[in-house]
Amino acid sequence: MTLPFQTGEKTAASALSSLAIPGAARRFPALPAPSLAWNKDVEAATACLYARVAKVIPAIEWPFHAPYVKAINELKRERNAVILAHNYQTPEIFHCVADFVGDSLQLAKLAAASEAEVIVQGGVHFMAETSKILSPEKVVLTPDSEAGCSLAASITAADVRALRAEYPGVPIVAYVNTSAEVKAEVDICCTSSNALKIVESLGSDRVIMLPDRYLAENVAAQTKVKILAWHGACEVHERFTPQELEAYRADNPGLTIIAHPECPREVVEISDFAGSTAAMIDYVRRNKPARVLLVTECSMADNVAAETSGTEFVRPCNFCPHMKRITLPKILDSLLYMREEVMVDPLIAERARASVQRMIDVG
Ligand code: 13P
Ligand code: SF4
C-alpha cells in the first residue's frame, strides 16, 4: 500500500521561509517585562488555577509556574490575544492560560471563529500555519518556530506534484499535519477525527492519503476505497507496540486501551477504541473507565487526569519533543515581544485555505 517512490527534498526550509519579518512587532510595541517573583499576591491570584492542576502538578512546582501564569493572563487582555492549546500541551498551559483547547480540527475552527486580534498557538508549527491560513487578518504567533512535526517534515509540495503526475485523476487527501505548501497542492485536507468521512466523500474508488502511513492503514481497514499511502509516520505514535500494550493489559485487569489512529495498525487493532485526541478525551468522560491507558502523547493523560476522578491512568506514554518546545516562558515572550509571527505567502495561503475549507464543509 505504501507508495513506491519518494524525493529527498525536505520541508524545513519551506517551513522556515513562511516565517517572515515580524510586522506585528512594529504594530504592537514591546511591553515592559512583568515581575516574575513568587509572593503572597501571586499565590492568591493563581490559587483557583492551581486547584485545576493540583492532581498533576506538585505544590512544590507551582511557584515556578504561577508568576508566568499570572503575567500571561494579564498580557492576553492587554494584547487582545487568545491562546489556543492543543491537547498535548502541558497542564500549566492547557488548564491555566489557554482560552481554547482541542484537537487539530477544533483548533482550526476556533482560530477562524475567534474575534481576538492576536492568536498565540500552543502547538506545533503546522497548527499555527493552519490558524494563519484560516485567519489571514489576524496576527498568529508561535512561541517557538522550531516546533515541527515528523509528519509535516516527511513530504514536500514537489512530492505531491510528483504523485499527481504519477496518479492522474486520483484525489489527494492531506492530513492537516502538513505544511501550507503541501495543503496548497492537494484536493482536500483531513484530520484524525474526520479522515474516513473525507475519504468516502470523494466518490472515488482510489484515494491517495498523505503523509501518515498509519492513519492511512487505519482508514483503509474501515472502507472499501483503495488507499494509496505516503510513507510518513509520527515519531511519537509509531513507537507503541502491541506487545507492550498486551503486557500492560496482563498486569492491569480491566484495563481500557484507547489509541490515536497515528499508531500502527496492530496497536489500534488490540485497542478498545481509536480516535482523535478530542475523541479519546470524550471517550474517557463518557465511559469513565476504572483504568485507562491513553496510547498517545504524555501530556494528554495529565490533562484528562487533572479533571477526572475515579479513573486510574496507566502509563506508558511517549513525549513529543516538538510539542514540548512550547513553554510558559516562551508564551510570555511571544506576548511581550509579538514573536514569532507566522506568515504564509498569500497565493499559497489561498490554495491551502481552499483545501482546509473543503474539509470543514464536509462537516
Ligand atoms: P489530533 O487532531 O487528534 O489532535 O492529532 C493531531 C496530532 O497529531 C497532534 O500532534
Ligand atoms: Fe507531529 Fe507526532 Fe508530535 Fe503530533 S505527536 S506533532 S504528529 S510528531
Tab-separated table of C-alpha atoms and ligand atoms in Angstrom:
chain	number	residue	atom	x	y	z
A	1	MET	CA	0.000	0.000	0.000
A	2	THR	CA	2.928	2.361	0.605
A	3	LEU	CA	3.690	4.422	-2.491
A	4	PRO	CA	6.844	3.168	-4.158
A	5	PHE	CA	8.703	6.450	-4.573
A	6	GLN	CA	9.890	9.474	-2.688
A	7	THR	CA	12.053	12.523	-3.131
A	8	GLY	CA	14.840	13.605	-0.828
A	9	GLU	CA	13.581	17.175	-0.572
A	10	LYS	CA	12.916	18.406	2.978
A	11	THR	CA	10.196	20.746	4.197
A	12	ALA	CA	12.253	22.512	6.866
A	13	ALA	CA	13.416	25.255	4.526
A	14	SER	CA	9.949	25.927	3.226
A	15	ALA	CA	8.554	25.939	6.757
A	16	LEU	CA	11.137	28.483	7.823
A	17	SER	CA	10.535	30.623	4.770
A	18	SER	CA	6.943	31.048	5.924
A	19	LEU	CA	8.203	32.921	8.989
A	20	ALA	CA	8.790	36.464	7.879
A	21	ILE	CA	9.811	39.862	9.177
A	22	PRO	CA	7.736	40.385	12.308
A	23	GLY	CA	5.346	43.130	11.206
A	24	ALA	CA	3.353	42.568	14.401
A	25	ALA	CA	6.332	43.741	16.448
A	26	ARG	CA	6.001	47.120	14.696
A	27	ARG	CA	2.213	47.397	15.130
A	28	PHE	CA	2.283	46.227	18.745
A	29	PRO	CA	5.247	47.770	20.593
A	30	ALA	CA	7.066	45.580	23.122
A	31	LEU	CA	5.702	45.889	26.655
A	32	PRO	CA	7.756	46.110	29.852
A	33	ALA	CA	8.667	42.699	31.253
A	34	PRO	CA	6.485	41.888	34.285
A	35	SER	CA	7.805	40.832	37.674
A	36	LEU	CA	8.149	37.065	37.905
A	37	ALA	CA	8.571	36.921	41.660
A	38	TRP	CA	6.645	34.361	43.698
A	39	ASN	CA	4.872	36.038	46.621
A	40	LYS	CA	1.583	36.001	48.556
A	41	ASP	CA	-0.210	38.146	45.928
A	42	VAL	CA	0.760	35.784	43.112
A	43	GLU	CA	-0.224	32.806	45.241
A	44	ALA	CA	-3.658	34.319	45.949
A	45	ALA	CA	-4.221	35.450	42.348
A	46	THR	CA	-3.464	31.975	40.960
A	47	ALA	CA	-4.969	29.788	43.699
A	48	CYS	CA	-8.097	28.908	41.693
A	49	LEU	CA	-5.950	27.977	38.676
A	50	TYR	CA	-3.703	25.793	40.800
A	51	ALA	CA	-6.798	23.967	42.026
A	52	ARG	CA	-7.391	22.856	38.405
A	53	VAL	CA	-3.979	21.162	38.132
A	54	ALA	CA	-3.276	20.179	41.739
A	55	LYS	CA	-3.658	16.472	40.891
A	56	VAL	CA	-0.870	16.557	38.321
A	57	ILE	CA	1.472	19.420	39.328
A	58	PRO	CA	3.109	19.006	42.767
A	59	ALA	CA	2.691	22.036	45.081
A	60	ILE	CA	6.471	22.460	45.193
A	61	GLU	CA	6.499	23.213	41.437
A	62	TRP	CA	3.685	25.776	41.413
A	63	PRO	CA	5.869	28.759	42.498
A	64	PHE	CA	7.812	28.297	39.232
A	65	HIS	CA	4.698	28.339	37.040
A	66	ALA	CA	2.423	30.769	38.890
A	67	PRO	CA	4.231	34.087	38.157
A	68	TYR	CA	4.196	33.228	34.430
A	69	VAL	CA	0.542	32.172	34.555
A	70	LYS	CA	-0.462	35.466	36.192
A	71	ALA	CA	1.645	37.583	33.820
A	72	ILE	CA	0.418	35.774	30.697
A	73	ASN	CA	-3.238	36.072	31.673
A	74	GLU	CA	-2.810	39.823	32.238
A	75	LEU	CA	-0.914	40.331	28.979
A	76	LYS	CA	-3.539	38.477	26.948
A	77	ARG	CA	-6.096	41.131	27.885
A	78	GLU	CA	-3.676	43.948	27.061
A	79	ARG	CA	-2.899	42.455	23.630
A	80	ASN	CA	-6.484	41.362	22.806
A	81	ALA	CA	-4.991	37.900	22.350
A	82	VAL	CA	-6.222	34.357	22.795
A	83	ILE	CA	-4.148	31.268	23.409
A	84	LEU	CA	-5.131	28.112	21.542
A	85	ALA	CA	-3.700	24.978	23.131
A	86	HIS	CA	-3.584	21.536	21.600
A	87	ASN	CA	-4.482	18.600	23.846
A	88	TYR	CA	-0.755	17.711	24.062
A	89	GLN	CA	0.256	20.945	25.784
A	90	THR	CA	1.442	20.617	29.371
A	91	PRO	CA	-1.174	21.078	32.146
A	92	GLU	CA	0.044	24.533	33.253
A	93	ILE	CA	-0.542	25.749	29.678
A	94	PHE	CA	-3.633	23.677	28.899
A	95	HIS	CA	-5.548	24.365	32.129
A	96	CYS	CA	-4.089	27.695	33.312
A	97	VAL	CA	-3.504	30.054	30.360
A	98	ALA	CA	-5.335	28.570	27.340
A	99	ASP	CA	-8.574	30.198	26.182
A	100	PHE	CA	-9.447	27.366	23.823
A	101	VAL	CA	-8.267	23.759	23.833
A	102	GLY	CA	-8.889	20.880	21.471
A	103	ASP	CA	-7.710	18.599	18.693
A	104	SER	CA	-6.363	19.862	15.365
A	105	LEU	CA	-9.784	20.242	13.774
A	106	GLN	CA	-11.296	22.037	16.752
A	107	LEU	CA	-8.345	24.443	16.990
A	108	ALA	CA	-8.526	25.256	13.277
A	109	LYS	CA	-12.213	26.126	13.573
A	110	LEU	CA	-11.736	28.088	16.804
A	111	ALA	CA	-8.969	30.162	15.225
A	112	ALA	CA	-11.322	31.202	12.441
A	113	ALA	CA	-14.229	31.956	14.794
A	114	SER	CA	-12.267	33.949	17.377
A	115	GLU	CA	-12.633	37.731	17.403
A	116	ALA	CA	-9.276	38.312	19.057
A	117	GLU	CA	-6.686	40.311	17.108
A	118	VAL	CA	-3.845	38.033	18.121
A	119	ILE	CA	-3.651	34.236	18.326
A	120	VAL	CA	-0.852	32.567	20.249
A	121	GLN	CA	-0.678	28.948	19.116
A	122	GLY	CA	0.104	26.450	21.832
A	123	GLY	CA	1.036	23.682	19.447
A	124	VAL	CA	3.404	22.870	16.617
A	125	HIS	CA	4.163	24.896	13.506
A	126	PHE	CA	1.618	23.331	11.148
A	127	MET	CA	-1.121	24.210	13.646
A	128	ALA	CA	-0.034	27.860	13.775
A	129	GLU	CA	0.146	27.909	9.996
A	130	THR	CA	-3.373	26.457	9.724
A	131	SER	CA	-4.630	29.202	12.048
A	132	LYS	CA	-2.984	31.834	9.826
A	133	ILE	CA	-4.409	30.230	6.684
A	134	LEU	CA	-7.926	30.414	8.129
A	135	SER	CA	-7.463	33.842	9.753
A	136	PRO	CA	-5.192	35.824	7.428
A	137	GLU	CA	-6.224	39.126	9.008
A	138	LYS	CA	-5.106	38.041	12.494
A	139	VAL	CA	-1.628	38.106	13.947
A	140	VAL	CA	-0.673	34.485	14.622
A	141	LEU	CA	2.291	33.907	16.913
A	142	THR	CA	4.190	30.725	17.593
A	143	PRO	CA	6.182	30.683	20.843
A	144	ASP	CA	8.823	28.508	19.128
A	145	SER	CA	9.174	28.414	15.357
A	146	GLU	CA	11.278	25.242	15.644
A	147	ALA	CA	8.304	23.252	16.959
A	148	GLY	CA	7.937	20.973	13.948
A	149	CYS	CA	6.364	17.589	13.318
A	150	SER	CA	7.850	14.402	11.834
A	151	LEU	CA	4.769	14.006	9.656
A	152	ALA	CA	4.859	17.532	8.231
A	153	ALA	CA	8.608	17.105	7.584
A	154	SER	CA	8.090	13.893	5.618
A	155	ILE	CA	6.617	15.408	2.460
A	156	THR	CA	7.030	18.483	0.257
A	157	ALA	CA	4.900	20.242	-2.335
A	158	ALA	CA	7.213	18.803	-5.034
A	159	ASP	CA	6.455	15.313	-3.723
A	160	VAL	CA	2.726	15.985	-4.090
A	161	ARG	CA	3.172	17.248	-7.641
A	162	ALA	CA	5.110	14.056	-8.439
A	163	LEU	CA	2.261	11.991	-7.015
A	164	ARG	CA	-0.245	13.937	-9.101
A	165	ALA	CA	1.759	13.200	-12.247
A	166	GLU	CA	2.118	9.509	-11.365
A	167	TYR	CA	-1.551	9.003	-10.447
A	168	PRO	CA	-3.561	11.403	-12.614
A	169	GLY	CA	-7.187	11.742	-11.558
A	170	VAL	CA	-6.727	10.099	-8.146
A	171	PRO	CA	-7.880	12.523	-5.418
A	172	ILE	CA	-5.232	13.508	-2.873
A	173	VAL	CA	-6.110	13.942	0.802
A	174	ALA	CA	-3.600	15.631	3.117
A	175	TYR	CA	-3.633	15.239	6.851
A	176	VAL	CA	-3.542	18.702	8.462
A	177	ASN	CA	-0.103	17.719	9.794
A	178	THR	CA	1.469	19.168	6.628
A	179	SER	CA	2.965	22.491	5.510
A	180	ALA	CA	0.874	25.189	3.812
A	181	GLU	CA	2.710	24.429	0.556
A	182	VAL	CA	1.576	20.795	0.691
A	183	LYS	CA	-2.002	21.745	1.601
A	184	ALA	CA	-1.998	24.074	-1.413
A	185	GLU	CA	-1.272	21.156	-3.770
A	186	VAL	CA	-3.900	18.674	-2.574
A	187	ASP	CA	-7.629	18.311	-3.181
A	188	ILE	CA	-8.761	18.319	0.427
A	189	CYS	CA	-7.426	18.081	3.978
A	190	CYS	CA	-8.445	15.745	6.791
A	191	THR	CA	-7.732	15.312	10.477
A	192	SER	CA	-7.702	12.153	12.556
A	193	SER	CA	-11.313	12.854	13.553
A	194	ASN	CA	-12.748	13.029	10.025
A	195	ALA	CA	-10.326	11.077	7.803
A	196	LEU	CA	-12.738	8.227	6.960
A	197	LYS	CA	-15.585	10.636	6.214
A	198	ILE	CA	-13.372	12.774	3.970
A	199	VAL	CA	-12.073	9.764	2.007
A	200	GLU	CA	-15.605	8.443	1.467
A	201	SER	CA	-16.929	11.878	0.486
A	202	LEU	CA	-14.757	11.966	-2.636
A	203	GLY	CA	-16.732	9.402	-4.669
A	204	SER	CA	-13.570	7.738	-5.964
A	205	ASP	CA	-12.571	4.075	-5.729
A	206	ARG	CA	-8.913	5.105	-5.172
A	207	VAL	CA	-7.617	7.891	-2.939
A	208	ILE	CA	-4.086	8.992	-2.061
A	209	MET	CA	-3.626	9.769	1.637
A	210	LEU	CA	-0.577	11.596	2.887
A	211	PRO	CA	1.678	11.772	4.741
A	212	ASP	CA	0.826	9.319	7.583
A	213	ARG	CA	1.032	5.672	6.515
A	214	TYR	CA	-0.541	4.501	9.789
A	215	LEU	CA	-3.540	6.824	9.628
A	216	ALA	CA	-3.932	5.642	6.026
A	217	GLU	CA	-3.791	1.967	7.084
A	218	ASN	CA	-6.303	2.581	9.857
A	219	VAL	CA	-8.695	4.302	7.437
A	220	ALA	CA	-8.152	1.576	4.808
A	221	ALA	CA	-9.307	-1.014	7.342
A	222	GLN	CA	-12.698	0.713	7.562
A	223	THR	CA	-13.510	1.419	3.912
A	224	LYS	CA	-13.825	-0.220	0.502
A	225	VAL	CA	-11.953	2.699	-1.064
A	226	LYS	CA	-8.426	1.631	-2.075
A	227	ILE	CA	-5.978	3.816	-0.183
A	228	LEU	CA	-2.547	4.681	-1.577
A	229	ALA	CA	-0.385	5.878	1.311
A	230	TRP	CA	2.690	8.071	1.626
A	231	HIS	CA	5.389	6.701	3.962
A	232	GLY	CA	5.463	9.336	6.733
A	233	ALA	CA	4.963	8.474	10.397
A	234	CYS	CA	4.511	10.245	13.697
A	235	GLU	CA	7.690	9.646	15.694
A	236	VAL	CA	5.644	9.597	18.909
A	237	HIS	CA	2.884	7.151	17.977
A	238	GLU	CA	4.891	4.741	15.823
A	239	ARG	CA	6.918	3.714	18.907
A	240	PHE	CA	3.990	1.941	20.617
A	241	THR	CA	3.871	-1.820	20.123
A	242	PRO	CA	1.090	-4.382	20.612
A	243	GLN	CA	3.466	-6.413	22.826
A	244	GLU	CA	3.903	-3.630	25.377
A	245	LEU	CA	0.164	-2.953	25.462
A	246	GLU	CA	-0.622	-6.649	25.950
A	247	ALA	CA	1.840	-6.676	28.866
A	248	TYR	CA	0.057	-3.706	30.449
A	249	ARG	CA	-3.278	-5.464	29.938
A	250	ALA	CA	-1.968	-8.583	31.673
A	251	ASP	CA	-0.687	-6.509	34.629
A	252	ASN	CA	-3.792	-4.312	34.954
A	253	PRO	CA	-7.029	-6.304	34.968
A	254	GLY	CA	-9.979	-4.477	33.404
A	255	LEU	CA	-7.703	-2.037	31.543
A	256	THR	CA	-9.337	0.006	28.764
A	257	ILE	CA	-6.897	0.857	25.967
A	258	ILE	CA	-7.609	3.897	23.785
A	259	ALA	CA	-5.302	4.645	20.858
A	260	HIS	CA	-4.712	7.507	18.452
A	261	PRO	CA	-5.009	6.469	14.769
A	262	GLU	CA	-1.434	7.642	14.131
A	263	CYS	CA	-0.454	4.384	15.913
A	264	PRO	CA	0.458	1.292	13.863
A	265	ARG	CA	-2.492	-0.837	12.754
A	266	GLU	CA	-1.638	-3.706	15.159
A	267	VAL	CA	-1.813	-1.275	18.082
A	268	VAL	CA	-5.200	0.089	17.019
A	269	GLU	CA	-6.444	-3.474	16.440
A	270	ILE	CA	-5.907	-4.510	20.049
A	271	SER	CA	-7.312	-1.263	21.457
A	272	ASP	CA	-10.863	-0.824	22.739
A	273	PHE	CA	-11.302	2.467	20.899
A	274	ALA	CA	-9.361	4.667	18.486
A	275	GLY	CA	-9.984	8.313	17.700
A	276	SER	CA	-8.596	11.824	17.554
A	277	THR	CA	-7.276	13.341	20.761
A	278	ALA	CA	-10.666	15.013	21.331
A	279	ALA	CA	-12.500	11.729	20.691
A	280	MET	CA	-10.183	9.948	23.154
A	281	ILE	CA	-10.942	12.543	25.836
A	282	ASP	CA	-14.694	12.282	25.140
A	283	TYR	CA	-14.475	8.512	25.463
A	284	VAL	CA	-12.976	8.820	28.958
A	285	ARG	CA	-15.528	11.471	30.001
A	286	ARG	CA	-18.490	9.431	28.768
A	287	ASN	CA	-17.413	5.924	29.770
A	288	LYS	CA	-15.498	6.704	32.977
A	289	PRO	CA	-13.319	3.571	32.751
A	290	ALA	CA	-11.851	2.377	36.060
A	291	ARG	CA	-8.411	2.004	34.456
A	292	VAL	CA	-7.367	3.500	31.163
A	293	LEU	CA	-4.245	3.633	29.035
A	294	LEU	CA	-4.176	6.505	26.527
A	295	VAL	CA	-1.865	5.389	23.737
A	296	THR	CA	-0.619	8.837	22.784
A	297	GLU	CA	1.471	11.832	23.892
A	298	CYS	CA	2.109	12.013	27.656
A	299	SER	CA	0.585	15.393	28.490
A	300	MET	CA	-2.836	14.314	27.330
A	301	ALA	CA	-3.225	11.818	30.166
A	302	ASP	CA	-2.110	14.543	32.618
A	303	ASN	CA	-4.669	16.979	31.221
A	304	VAL	CA	-7.512	14.486	31.435
A	305	ALA	CA	-6.383	13.156	34.838
A	306	ALA	CA	-6.376	16.727	36.213
A	307	GLU	CA	-10.145	16.975	35.695
A	308	THR	CA	-11.178	13.345	36.210
A	309	SER	CA	-11.877	11.403	39.369
A	310	GLY	CA	-12.446	7.674	39.729
A	311	THR	CA	-10.194	6.709	36.792
A	312	GLU	CA	-6.681	5.334	37.150
A	313	PHE	CA	-4.385	6.405	34.290
A	314	VAL	CA	-1.934	3.636	33.429
A	315	ARG	CA	1.212	4.699	31.539
A	316	PRO	CA	3.250	4.247	29.126
A	317	CYS	CA	3.113	7.336	27.044
A	318	ASN	CA	5.603	8.999	24.709
A	319	PHE	CA	6.667	12.651	24.708
A	320	CYS	CA	6.501	14.734	21.536
A	321	PRO	CA	9.737	16.755	21.548
A	322	HIS	CA	8.160	19.335	19.245
A	323	MET	CA	5.081	19.974	21.385
A	324	LYS	CA	7.337	20.223	24.442
A	325	ARG	CA	9.171	23.203	22.902
A	326	ILE	CA	6.168	25.328	23.875
A	327	THR	CA	6.590	26.557	27.454
A	328	LEU	CA	5.168	29.293	29.686
A	329	PRO	CA	8.329	31.478	29.420
A	330	LYS	CA	8.175	31.302	25.613
A	331	ILE	CA	4.446	32.131	25.590
A	332	LEU	CA	5.175	35.139	27.795
A	333	ASP	CA	7.908	36.292	25.386
A	334	SER	CA	5.525	35.856	22.447
A	335	LEU	CA	3.054	38.246	24.040
A	336	LEU	CA	5.656	40.735	25.245
A	337	TYR	CA	7.624	40.986	22.006
A	338	MET	CA	4.992	39.774	19.495
A	339	ARG	CA	7.154	36.959	18.146
A	340	GLU	CA	7.452	34.702	16.158
A	341	GLU	CA	4.835	35.928	13.750
A	342	VAL	CA	3.693	33.196	11.365
A	343	MET	CA	3.379	34.363	7.769
A	344	VAL	CA	2.152	32.380	4.790
A	345	ASP	CA	2.591	33.539	1.197
A	346	PRO	CA	-0.886	34.859	0.238
A	347	LEU	CA	-1.032	32.837	-3.007
A	348	ILE	CA	-0.112	29.608	-1.170
A	349	ALA	CA	-2.473	30.518	1.669
A	350	GLU	CA	-5.417	30.971	-0.691
A	351	ARG	CA	-4.977	27.497	-2.217
A	352	ALA	CA	-4.250	25.892	1.158
A	353	ARG	CA	-7.364	27.562	2.616
A	354	ALA	CA	-9.467	26.004	-0.138
A	355	SER	CA	-8.228	22.516	0.870
A	356	VAL	CA	-8.912	23.161	4.573
A	357	GLN	CA	-12.285	24.776	3.834
A	358	ARG	CA	-13.384	21.802	1.671
A	359	MET	CA	-12.663	19.602	4.686
A	360	ILE	CA	-14.660	21.860	7.024
A	361	ASP	CA	-17.557	21.911	4.510
A	362	VAL	CA	-17.735	18.099	4.521
A	363	GLY	CA	-18.635	18.572	8.199
B	1	13P	P1	-5.452	15.334	16.765
B	1	13P	O1	-6.015	16.020	15.579
B	1	13P	O2	-6.117	14.049	17.074
B	1	13P	O3	-5.415	16.266	17.931
B	1	13P	O4	-3.964	14.881	16.468
B	1	13P	C1	-3.097	15.768	15.950
B	1	13P	C2	-1.731	15.442	16.247
B	1	13P	O5	-1.122	14.615	15.708
B	1	13P	C3	-1.084	16.237	17.194
B	1	13P	O6	0.217	16.014	17.114
B	2	SF4	FE1	3.776	15.526	14.903
B	2	SF4	FE2	3.504	13.247	16.230
B	2	SF4	FE3	4.325	15.397	17.528
B	2	SF4	FE4	1.800	15.233	16.669
B	2	SF4	S1	2.754	13.964	18.212
B	2	SF4	S2	3.178	16.994	16.473
B	2	SF4	S3	2.055	14.089	14.788
B	2	SF4	S4	5.426	14.364	15.861
